[in-house]
Amino acid sequence: MPGEMHPLCLKITGGLVYDPSNGVEGQPRDVLIADGRVVDQLPPGMPTERVRIIDARGCTVMPGGIDMHTHIVALPQTTDQSEVKSMGESGTGFALPSPKDAGIVYARLGYTTVIEAAVTPDQADQVRAAIQQTPILDIGFLLELTDWPAVIDSLRQGDEASALREVARLMRETGAYGIKAVLGIGANTDAGARPKINEGFLDQPMKPGGVSPRRLLTFLSDAAHELNLPHPPHLHAAYLGIPGNIEPTLQTLELFGDRPVHLAHAQFYAYGQSADGGFASAAGRLGAFVKSHPNVTLDTGQVVFGPAWVVTRDRVLHRWLRYTLLNSDAPTEACDPFGFEYSQADPINALQWAIGLELALATIDTDQATLSMDHPNGGPFWAYPQVLGWLMDKQSRDRRLADAHPLATSHSGLAGQDRVLSIADVVRLTRSNPARALGLKNKGHLAGGADADVAIYKVQPDGPAKMFKRAEWVVKGGLVVVERGELCQTPAATLLSPFSDRM
Ligand SMILES: [Zn+2]
């Protein structure tokens, strides 16, 4: 019955609503939905039997979650998903979920929108097909243009107009949401040697026959502006994971002037250098930079202790991580994903964990920061509730810090950070800020006209973070998809594209 599938109207009543962009932080009020949108009033004359009531007493009501940097539908190169899954089952603690399973797990957590963070133009058909297999979510993908010959060759020849035409064509034909740039870690590195930061890197070609990061990023920034893209260039900066990389990262961000730019998985770039050349947190510096540069947004790139996967198209990084994590120097042209584990006993892993939390806490009072795990690179996305637990509860955070390698305490500012996130802060970090960074005007809030993507969580007596483990109700585009904690229907995913009329 179509009427049951899609009741014309919904009234979510009795819950405490969190919609911080509209100044609503825990007030009891109704959320009304008609035709897939939040409305101020139900259409006049609507018969009561056509209005479905959701009793949200004892619950919080907020916009659906948005993960603005994840990898669920595109794996690097030609690796097929079934192979990866079996590798996961035999080798590490979790198998990479199929797109279908990922959509369901996200929805049950109260997430309704995700951005697939790196897709090359030649992967786009395959990725759109995978999106069709993914239920419930709105999914956009970012087009990775760093190696695309028709763009790079034109830039090298000084023909920006041709390069721009090519970007415009690719954006329209692939259905991508935005542009991704992968600067890579630096060239000519021996697999076993930690890459060295080259101070002149911004003005040197990224590879033979290539263009410099400055040239590429200036162009991509112009292109995003010219094409009126809703999201600015999404940056995987150089020297990911290297101590001291805060310097090249800030230099790279400075290059944008006051033009918008998004720094992906920022934790991996918030590294200073200790006296012995090792890692130290630079989360405070990156946080201060973000505060004084309102054009910069970031997602945090939190890691959690336990199994994870390396999924990257940064070849030198991939090779170096394979060498350091797996002790393998086998050639891996395809950048195949591989499993590994973040250990709290490992000094660097412990520090990475602390830096991610420190960065979120240092930037929470801006509207520029978003929570991400770069799933599966920082661990599985279903660990978000655990991450929120540390951000919302100083005691559990400090307990975990005390268990972790002492470097996390001595070389980060986390121990001295007393800030804890409120529920409204969580809504900012996981809803309104990512919507703003992505230019999704109808998401991340619940004012009239917003997309009817709503997550409803039961208030838990033993701590606010507990509620985020499982949504009680989820409404996606006006359809109830999770009802009393159970999945009840799985509408097809929608592709988010700035050139489709839906936007
Ligand atoms: Zn990523």
Coordinates of C-alpha atoms and ligand atoms in Angstrom, one line a residue:
M1 CA 0.0 0.0 0.0
P2 CA 1.6 3.2 -1.1
G3 CA -0.2 5.0 1.7
E4 CA 1.6 2.9 4.3
M5 CA 4.9 3.2 2.6
H6 CA 4.7 7.0 2.5
P7 CA 2.2 8.6 4.8
L8 CA 1.6 12.1 3.6
C9 CA 2.5 13.6 7.0
L10 CA 4.3 12.8 10.2
K11 CA 4.1 14.5 13.6
I12 CA 7.0 13.8 15.9
T13 CA 5.7 14.8 19.3
G14 CA 6.8 15.0 22.9
G15 CA 10.6 14.8 22.3
L16 CA 13.4 17.2 23.2
V17 CA 14.4 18.9 20.0
Y18 CA 18.1 19.7 19.2
D19 CA 18.4 22.1 16.3
P20 CA 21.3 24.4 17.3
S21 CA 21.4 26.2 14.0
N22 CA 18.0 27.5 14.8
G23 CA 18.7 28.2 18.5
V24 CA 16.8 25.1 19.7
E25 CA 18.8 23.1 22.3
G26 CA 16.7 20.5 24.1
Q27 CA 13.3 22.2 24.1
P28 CA 10.1 20.1 23.9
R29 CA 8.4 20.8 20.6
D30 CA 6.8 19.0 17.7
V31 CA 8.5 18.3 14.3
L32 CA 6.0 18.3 11.5
I33 CA 6.7 16.6 8.1
A34 CA 4.9 16.7 4.9
D35 CA 6.0 15.5 1.5
G36 CA 9.5 14.7 2.6
R37 CA 10.1 18.1 4.1
V38 CA 10.0 19.7 7.6
V39 CA 7.1 22.1 7.6
D40 CA 5.9 24.8 10.1
Q41 CA 2.3 23.6 9.8
L42 CA 0.7 20.6 8.3
P43 CA -1.3 21.2 5.2
P44 CA -4.7 22.7 6.1
G45 CA -7.6 20.2 6.1
M46 CA -5.3 17.2 6.4
P47 CA -7.5 14.3 7.8
T48 CA -6.1 13.0 11.1
E49 CA -5.8 9.5 9.8
R50 CA -3.3 10.7 7.2
V51 CA -1.0 12.1 9.9
R52 CA 1.2 9.5 11.5
I53 CA 2.2 10.3 15.1
I54 CA 5.6 9.3 16.4
D55 CA 5.6 9.4 20.2
A56 CA 9.0 10.8 21.1
R57 CA 8.5 11.2 24.8
G58 CA 11.7 10.3 26.6
C59 CA 13.7 10.9 23.5
T60 CA 15.9 13.5 21.8
V61 CA 15.0 14.6 18.3
M62 CA 17.7 15.9 15.9
P63 CA 18.6 16.1 12.2
G64 CA 20.0 12.9 10.6
G65 CA 23.7 12.5 11.0
I66 CA 26.1 13.4 8.2
D67 CA 29.5 11.6 7.6
M68 CA 31.4 13.9 5.3
H69 CA 34.4 11.7 4.7
T70 CA 34.0 7.9 4.4
H71 CA 34.8 5.0 2.1
I72 CA 31.9 2.6 1.7
V73 CA 31.1 2.3 -2.0
A74 CA 34.5 2.8 -3.8
L75 CA 37.6 0.9 -3.0
P76 CA 40.9 1.9 -4.7
Q77 CA 41.5 0.6 -8.2
T78 CA 39.9 -2.7 -9.2
T79 CA 39.9 -4.6 -5.9
D80 CA 36.6 -6.4 -5.7
Q81 CA 34.6 -6.3 -2.5
S82 CA 34.2 -10.0 -1.9
E83 CA 38.0 -10.5 -1.9
V84 CA 38.4 -7.7 0.6
K85 CA 35.7 -9.2 2.8
S86 CA 37.4 -12.6 3.0
M87 CA 40.7 -10.9 3.8
G88 CA 39.0 -9.2 6.6
E89 CA 37.5 -12.3 8.0
S90 CA 40.7 -14.3 8.0
G91 CA 43.1 -11.5 8.8
T92 CA 41.7 -8.7 10.9
G93 CA 38.8 -8.0 13.3
F94 CA 36.2 -6.7 11.0
A95 CA 35.2 -7.3 7.4
L96 CA 34.6 -4.2 5.2
P97 CA 30.8 -4.1 4.9
S98 CA 29.1 -4.3 1.6
P99 CA 27.5 -1.0 0.5
K100 CA 24.1 -2.5 1.4
D101 CA 25.2 -3.4 4.9
A102 CA 27.0 -0.1 5.4
G103 CA 23.8 1.8 4.5
I104 CA 21.8 -0.1 7.1
V105 CA 24.4 0.2 9.8
Y106 CA 24.7 4.0 9.2
A107 CA 20.9 4.3 9.3
R108 CA 20.6 2.4 12.6
L109 CA 23.1 4.9 14.1
G110 CA 20.9 7.8 12.9
Y111 CA 23.1 8.8 10.0
T112 CA 21.2 9.7 6.8
T113 CA 23.9 11.3 4.5
V114 CA 27.4 10.3 3.7
I115 CA 30.1 11.5 1.3
E116 CA 32.3 9.0 -0.4
A117 CA 35.7 10.7 -0.2
A118 CA 37.7 9.6 -3.3
V119 CA 36.5 8.4 -6.7
T120 CA 38.5 8.7 -9.8
P121 CA 36.7 9.6 -13.0
D122 CA 37.1 6.1 -14.4
Q123 CA 35.6 4.6 -11.2
A124 CA 32.5 6.7 -11.4
D125 CA 30.2 4.3 -13.2
Q126 CA 31.1 1.5 -10.8
V127 CA 30.5 3.8 -7.9
R128 CA 27.1 5.0 -9.1
A129 CA 26.2 1.3 -9.5
A130 CA 27.4 0.6 -5.9
I131 CA 25.3 3.6 -4.7
Q132 CA 22.3 2.0 -6.2
Q133 CA 22.9 -1.1 -4.1
T134 CA 23.1 1.1 -0.9
P135 CA 19.8 1.6 0.9
I136 CA 18.5 4.7 2.7
L137 CA 21.4 7.2 2.5
D138 CA 21.9 10.3 0.5
I139 CA 25.3 9.8 -1.0
G140 CA 27.6 12.2 -2.7
F141 CA 31.1 11.4 -4.0
L142 CA 34.2 13.5 -4.5
L143 CA 36.0 13.3 -7.8
E144 CA 39.7 12.7 -7.4
L145 CA 41.4 14.7 -10.2
T146 CA 45.0 14.7 -9.1
D147 CA 46.1 12.2 -11.7
W148 CA 43.6 12.9 -14.5
P149 CA 45.8 13.5 -17.6
A150 CA 43.4 15.8 -19.4
V151 CA 43.4 18.1 -16.5
I152 CA 47.1 17.9 -15.5
D153 CA 48.4 18.1 -19.0
S154 CA 46.4 21.2 -19.8
L155 CA 47.6 22.8 -16.6
R156 CA 51.2 22.0 -17.4
Q157 CA 50.7 23.6 -20.8
G158 CA 49.2 26.7 -19.1
D159 CA 45.8 26.1 -20.7
E160 CA 43.5 26.7 -17.7
A161 CA 40.5 27.1 -19.9
S162 CA 40.8 23.6 -21.3
A163 CA 41.4 22.2 -17.8
L164 CA 38.3 24.0 -16.5
R165 CA 36.2 22.7 -19.4
E166 CA 37.4 19.1 -18.6
V167 CA 36.5 19.5 -14.9
A168 CA 33.1 20.9 -15.8
R169 CA 32.5 17.9 -18.2
L170 CA 33.7 15.4 -15.6
M171 CA 31.5 16.9 -12.8
R172 CA 28.4 16.8 -15.0
E173 CA 29.0 13.4 -16.6
T174 CA 30.0 11.5 -13.5
G175 CA 27.4 13.0 -11.1
A176 CA 30.1 13.9 -8.5
Y177 CA 29.3 16.2 -5.6
G178 CA 32.7 17.9 -5.3
I179 CA 36.4 17.8 -6.0
K180 CA 39.1 15.9 -4.1
A181 CA 42.8 16.6 -4.3
V182 CA 45.4 14.0 -3.1
L183 CA 48.8 15.7 -2.7
G184 CA 50.5 12.5 -1.7
I185 CA 53.2 12.2 0.8
G186 CA 56.3 13.3 -1.2
A187 CA 58.2 11.6 -4.0
N188 CA 61.2 9.2 -4.3
T189 CA 60.9 7.6 -1.0
D190 CA 62.5 4.3 -0.1
A191 CA 59.8 2.0 1.3
G192 CA 61.6 1.6 4.6
A193 CA 62.5 5.2 5.2
R194 CA 60.1 7.7 6.7
P195 CA 59.4 10.3 4.1
K196 CA 61.2 13.6 4.8
I197 CA 59.4 16.9 4.6
N198 CA 60.7 18.9 1.7
E199 CA 60.3 22.6 2.5
G200 CA 59.9 23.6 -1.2
F201 CA 57.3 20.9 -2.0
L202 CA 54.5 23.4 -2.8
D203 CA 56.4 24.6 -5.9
Q204 CA 57.8 21.3 -7.2
P205 CA 56.1 19.0 -9.6
M206 CA 54.3 16.1 -7.7
K207 CA 55.8 13.7 -10.1
P208 CA 57.7 13.8 -13.4
G209 CA 55.5 15.4 -16.0
G210 CA 53.1 16.7 -13.3
V211 CA 52.3 20.1 -11.8
S212 CA 53.1 21.5 -8.4
P213 CA 50.7 21.4 -5.5
R214 CA 50.4 25.2 -5.7
R215 CA 49.4 25.1 -9.4
L216 CA 46.9 22.3 -8.9
L217 CA 45.3 23.7 -5.8
T218 CA 45.0 27.2 -7.1
F219 CA 43.4 25.8 -10.2
L220 CA 41.0 23.6 -8.3
S221 CA 40.0 26.4 -6.0
D222 CA 39.3 28.6 -9.1
A223 CA 37.4 25.7 -10.7
A224 CA 35.2 25.1 -7.7
H225 CA 34.4 28.9 -7.6
E226 CA 33.8 29.1 -11.4
L227 CA 31.5 26.1 -11.4
N228 CA 29.7 27.3 -8.3
L229 CA 30.3 24.0 -6.5
P230 CA 28.6 23.7 -3.1
H231 CA 31.7 22.2 -1.4
P232 CA 35.3 23.6 -1.9
P233 CA 38.3 21.5 -2.8
H234 CA 38.5 18.6 -0.3
L235 CA 42.1 18.2 0.5
H236 CA 44.2 15.2 1.3
A237 CA 47.4 17.1 2.1
A238 CA 51.0 16.1 1.7
Y239 CA 53.0 14.3 4.4
L240 CA 50.0 12.5 6.0
G241 CA 51.2 10.8 9.2
I242 CA 54.7 12.4 9.4
P243 CA 55.9 14.1 12.5
G244 CA 56.2 17.9 11.9
N245 CA 53.6 17.8 9.2
I246 CA 51.7 20.7 10.8
E247 CA 54.1 23.1 9.0
P248 CA 53.5 21.9 5.4
T249 CA 49.8 21.6 6.2
L250 CA 49.4 25.2 7.4
Q251 CA 51.5 26.4 4.4
T252 CA 49.2 24.5 2.1
L253 CA 46.1 25.9 3.7
E254 CA 47.6 29.5 3.5
L255 CA 47.8 29.1 -0.2
F256 CA 44.0 29.4 -0.4
G257 CA 44.0 32.9 0.9
D258 CA 40.4 33.6 2.0
R259 CA 39.0 31.1 -0.5
P260 CA 37.2 28.1 1.1
V261 CA 39.0 24.8 1.5
H262 CA 38.3 21.6 3.4
L263 CA 41.1 19.7 5.2
A264 CA 40.2 16.0 5.3
H265 CA 41.0 13.7 8.3
A266 CA 42.9 16.5 10.0
Q267 CA 44.2 14.5 12.9
F268 CA 46.7 12.9 10.6
Y269 CA 48.2 16.4 9.8
A270 CA 48.2 17.7 13.4
Y271 CA 51.7 16.5 14.2
G272 CA 54.4 18.6 15.6
Q273 CA 57.9 17.3 16.3
S274 CA 59.4 16.5 19.7
A275 CA 63.1 17.2 20.4
D276 CA 64.1 13.7 19.4
G277 CA 62.3 14.0 16.0
G278 CA 59.3 12.0 17.2
F279 CA 55.6 12.8 17.3
A280 CA 54.0 15.5 19.4
S281 CA 50.5 16.9 19.2
A282 CA 49.9 20.1 17.2
A283 CA 46.2 20.0 17.6
G284 CA 46.3 23.3 19.5
R285 CA 48.1 25.0 16.6
L286 CA 45.7 23.6 14.0
G287 CA 42.8 24.6 16.2
A288 CA 44.1 28.1 16.6
F289 CA 44.7 28.3 12.8
V290 CA 41.1 27.2 12.1
K291 CA 39.8 29.8 14.5
S292 CA 41.6 32.6 12.7
H293 CA 40.7 31.2 9.2
P294 CA 36.9 31.0 8.8
N295 CA 37.4 29.9 5.2
V296 CA 38.9 26.5 6.4
T297 CA 36.7 23.6 7.5
L298 CA 37.9 20.2 8.6
D299 CA 36.9 16.7 9.5
T300 CA 38.7 15.3 12.5
G301 CA 39.9 11.8 11.3
Q302 CA 39.6 10.2 14.7
V303 CA 41.2 6.8 15.3
V304 CA 39.9 4.2 17.7
F305 CA 41.9 1.3 19.2
G306 CA 41.3 -2.0 17.5
P307 CA 41.2 -3.2 13.9
A308 CA 41.2 -0.8 10.9
W309 CA 42.0 -0.9 7.2
V310 CA 44.3 1.2 5.1
V311 CA 42.3 2.4 2.2
T312 CA 44.1 5.2 0.3
R313 CA 45.1 6.3 -3.2
D314 CA 48.2 8.0 -1.9
R315 CA 50.7 5.5 -3.4
V316 CA 53.8 6.5 -1.4
L317 CA 51.8 6.6 1.8
H318 CA 50.3 3.2 1.0
R319 CA 53.8 1.7 0.4
W320 CA 55.3 3.2 3.5
L321 CA 52.4 2.0 5.7
R322 CA 52.6 -1.5 4.2
Y323 CA 56.3 -1.5 5.1
T324 CA 55.9 -0.1 8.6
L325 CA 52.6 -1.9 9.6
L326 CA 53.0 -5.3 7.7
N327 CA 56.8 -5.3 7.3
S328 CA 56.1 -5.9 3.6
D329 CA 57.8 -4.4 0.6
A330 CA 55.9 -6.4 -2.0
P331 CA 55.0 -4.2 -5.0
T332 CA 51.4 -3.0 -4.7
E333 CA 50.5 -0.9 -7.7
A334 CA 46.8 -1.3 -7.1
C335 CA 46.9 0.3 -3.6
D336 CA 44.9 -2.7 -2.3
P337 CA 43.3 -2.2 1.1
F338 CA 45.0 -4.1 4.0
G339 CA 44.0 -4.6 7.6
F340 CA 46.0 -3.6 10.7
E341 CA 45.3 -2.7 14.3
Y342 CA 45.6 0.5 16.3
S343 CA 47.0 -0.4 19.7
Q344 CA 46.8 1.7 22.9
A345 CA 50.1 0.2 23.9
D346 CA 51.7 1.7 20.8
P347 CA 53.1 5.3 21.5
I348 CA 52.1 6.7 18.1
N349 CA 48.6 5.1 18.0
A350 CA 48.0 6.3 21.5
L351 CA 49.0 9.8 20.5
Q352 CA 46.9 9.7 17.3
W353 CA 43.9 8.8 19.4
A354 CA 44.5 11.7 21.8
I355 CA 45.2 14.2 19.0
G356 CA 41.9 13.5 17.3
L357 CA 40.0 14.1 20.5
E358 CA 42.1 17.2 21.3
L359 CA 41.4 18.6 17.9
A360 CA 37.6 18.1 18.2
L361 CA 37.6 19.8 21.6
A362 CA 39.8 22.6 20.4
T363 CA 37.6 23.4 17.5
I364 CA 34.1 22.7 18.9
D365 CA 33.4 26.4 19.4
T366 CA 33.8 27.2 15.7
D367 CA 31.2 26.0 13.2
Q368 CA 34.0 24.6 11.0
A369 CA 34.8 21.2 12.5
T370 CA 33.1 17.9 11.8
L371 CA 33.5 14.4 13.3
S372 CA 35.0 11.8 11.0
M373 CA 36.9 8.6 11.2
D374 CA 37.8 8.3 7.6
H375 CA 36.2 4.9 7.8
P376 CA 37.8 2.4 7.6
N377 CA 41.2 4.1 8.0
G378 CA 40.6 5.3 11.5
G379 CA 38.5 2.2 12.4
P380 CA 35.0 1.3 11.6
F381 CA 32.3 4.0 11.4
W382 CA 30.2 2.1 13.9
A383 CA 32.7 3.2 16.6
Y384 CA 31.3 6.8 16.4
P385 CA 29.2 6.3 19.6
Q386 CA 32.4 5.2 21.4
V387 CA 34.1 8.4 20.2
L388 CA 31.2 10.5 21.4
G389 CA 31.5 8.8 24.7
W390 CA 35.1 10.1 25.1
L391 CA 34.1 13.6 23.9
M392 CA 31.1 13.8 26.2
D393 CA 32.6 12.3 29.4
K394 CA 35.9 13.6 30.9
Q395 CA 36.1 10.7 33.3
S396 CA 35.9 7.9 30.7
R397 CA 38.3 9.9 28.5
D398 CA 40.8 10.2 31.3
R399 CA 40.5 6.6 32.2
R400 CA 41.3 5.6 28.6
L401 CA 44.2 8.1 28.5
A402 CA 45.6 6.5 31.6
D403 CA 45.5 3.1 30.1
A404 CA 47.1 4.2 26.8
H405 CA 50.8 4.6 26.2
P406 CA 52.2 7.5 28.4
L407 CA 53.3 9.4 25.2
A408 CA 49.6 10.3 24.7
T409 CA 49.6 12.2 28.0
S410 CA 53.1 13.7 27.8
H411 CA 53.0 14.8 24.1
S412 CA 49.4 16.0 23.8
G413 CA 47.2 18.5 25.5
L414 CA 44.3 16.0 26.1
A415 CA 44.9 15.5 29.8
G416 CA 44.5 19.3 30.4
Q417 CA 41.4 19.6 28.3
D418 CA 38.3 19.8 30.6
R419 CA 35.8 20.6 27.9
V420 CA 33.1 18.0 27.4
L421 CA 30.6 18.1 24.6
S422 CA 26.9 18.7 25.2
I423 CA 24.2 17.1 23.1
A424 CA 23.9 20.3 21.1
D425 CA 27.7 20.2 20.5
V426 CA 27.3 16.7 19.1
V427 CA 24.6 17.9 16.8
R428 CA 27.0 20.6 15.6
L429 CA 29.9 18.2 15.1
T430 CA 27.8 15.5 13.3
R431 CA 24.9 17.4 11.7
S432 CA 24.9 21.2 11.3
N433 CA 28.7 21.7 10.7
P434 CA 29.1 19.0 8.0
A435 CA 25.9 20.3 6.3
R436 CA 27.4 23.8 6.2
A437 CA 30.8 22.6 5.0
L438 CA 29.2 20.6 2.2
G439 CA 26.8 23.4 1.2
L440 CA 23.8 21.2 1.9
K441 CA 21.3 24.0 2.8
N442 CA 18.4 21.7 3.5
K443 CA 20.3 19.4 5.8
G444 CA 21.7 19.6 9.3
H445 CA 18.8 21.5 10.7
L446 CA 15.0 21.2 11.2
A447 CA 13.6 24.5 10.1
G448 CA 10.7 24.6 7.7
G449 CA 11.9 23.5 4.2
A450 CA 14.6 21.2 5.6
D451 CA 14.9 17.7 4.2
A452 CA 12.9 15.4 6.6
D453 CA 15.9 13.5 7.7
V454 CA 15.4 13.0 11.5
A455 CA 17.1 10.8 14.1
I456 CA 15.4 10.2 17.4
Y457 CA 17.3 8.7 20.3
K458 CA 16.1 7.4 23.7
V459 CA 17.5 9.3 26.6
Q460 CA 19.7 7.0 28.6
P461 CA 19.9 7.4 32.4
D462 CA 23.6 6.4 32.6
G463 CA 25.1 9.2 30.4
P464 CA 24.1 11.2 27.4
A465 CA 26.6 9.5 25.0
K466 CA 24.9 6.1 25.4
M467 CA 21.9 7.3 23.4
F468 CA 24.0 7.5 20.2
K469 CA 24.6 3.7 20.1
R470 CA 21.3 3.1 18.5
A471 CA 18.6 5.3 17.1
E472 CA 15.1 4.6 18.3
W473 CA 13.5 6.1 15.2
V474 CA 15.0 7.3 11.9
V475 CA 13.1 9.3 9.3
K476 CA 14.8 9.6 5.9
G477 CA 13.2 12.0 3.4
G478 CA 9.9 11.7 5.2
L479 CA 9.9 7.9 5.3
V480 CA 10.2 6.0 8.6
V481 CA 13.2 3.7 8.1
V482 CA 13.9 2.7 11.7
E483 CA 11.0 2.1 14.1
R484 CA 11.6 1.3 17.8
G485 CA 15.2 0.5 17.0
E486 CA 14.4 -1.9 14.2
L487 CA 14.9 -1.4 10.5
C488 CA 11.5 -1.2 8.8
Q489 CA 12.1 -0.3 5.2
T490 CA 15.0 0.3 2.9
P491 CA 14.3 2.9 0.2
A492 CA 17.0 3.3 -2.4
A493 CA 19.9 5.7 -1.9
T494 CA 19.8 9.1 -3.6
L495 CA 22.9 10.5 -5.4
L496 CA 23.7 14.0 -4.2
S497 CA 24.9 16.0 -7.2
P498 CA 25.1 19.8 -7.6
F499 CA 24.0 19.4 -11.2
S500 CA 20.8 17.4 -10.6
D501 CA 17.5 19.3 -10.0
R502 CA 17.1 17.7 -6.6
M503 CA 19.7 20.1 -5.1
Ligands
ZN1 ZN 39.6 9.0 3.2

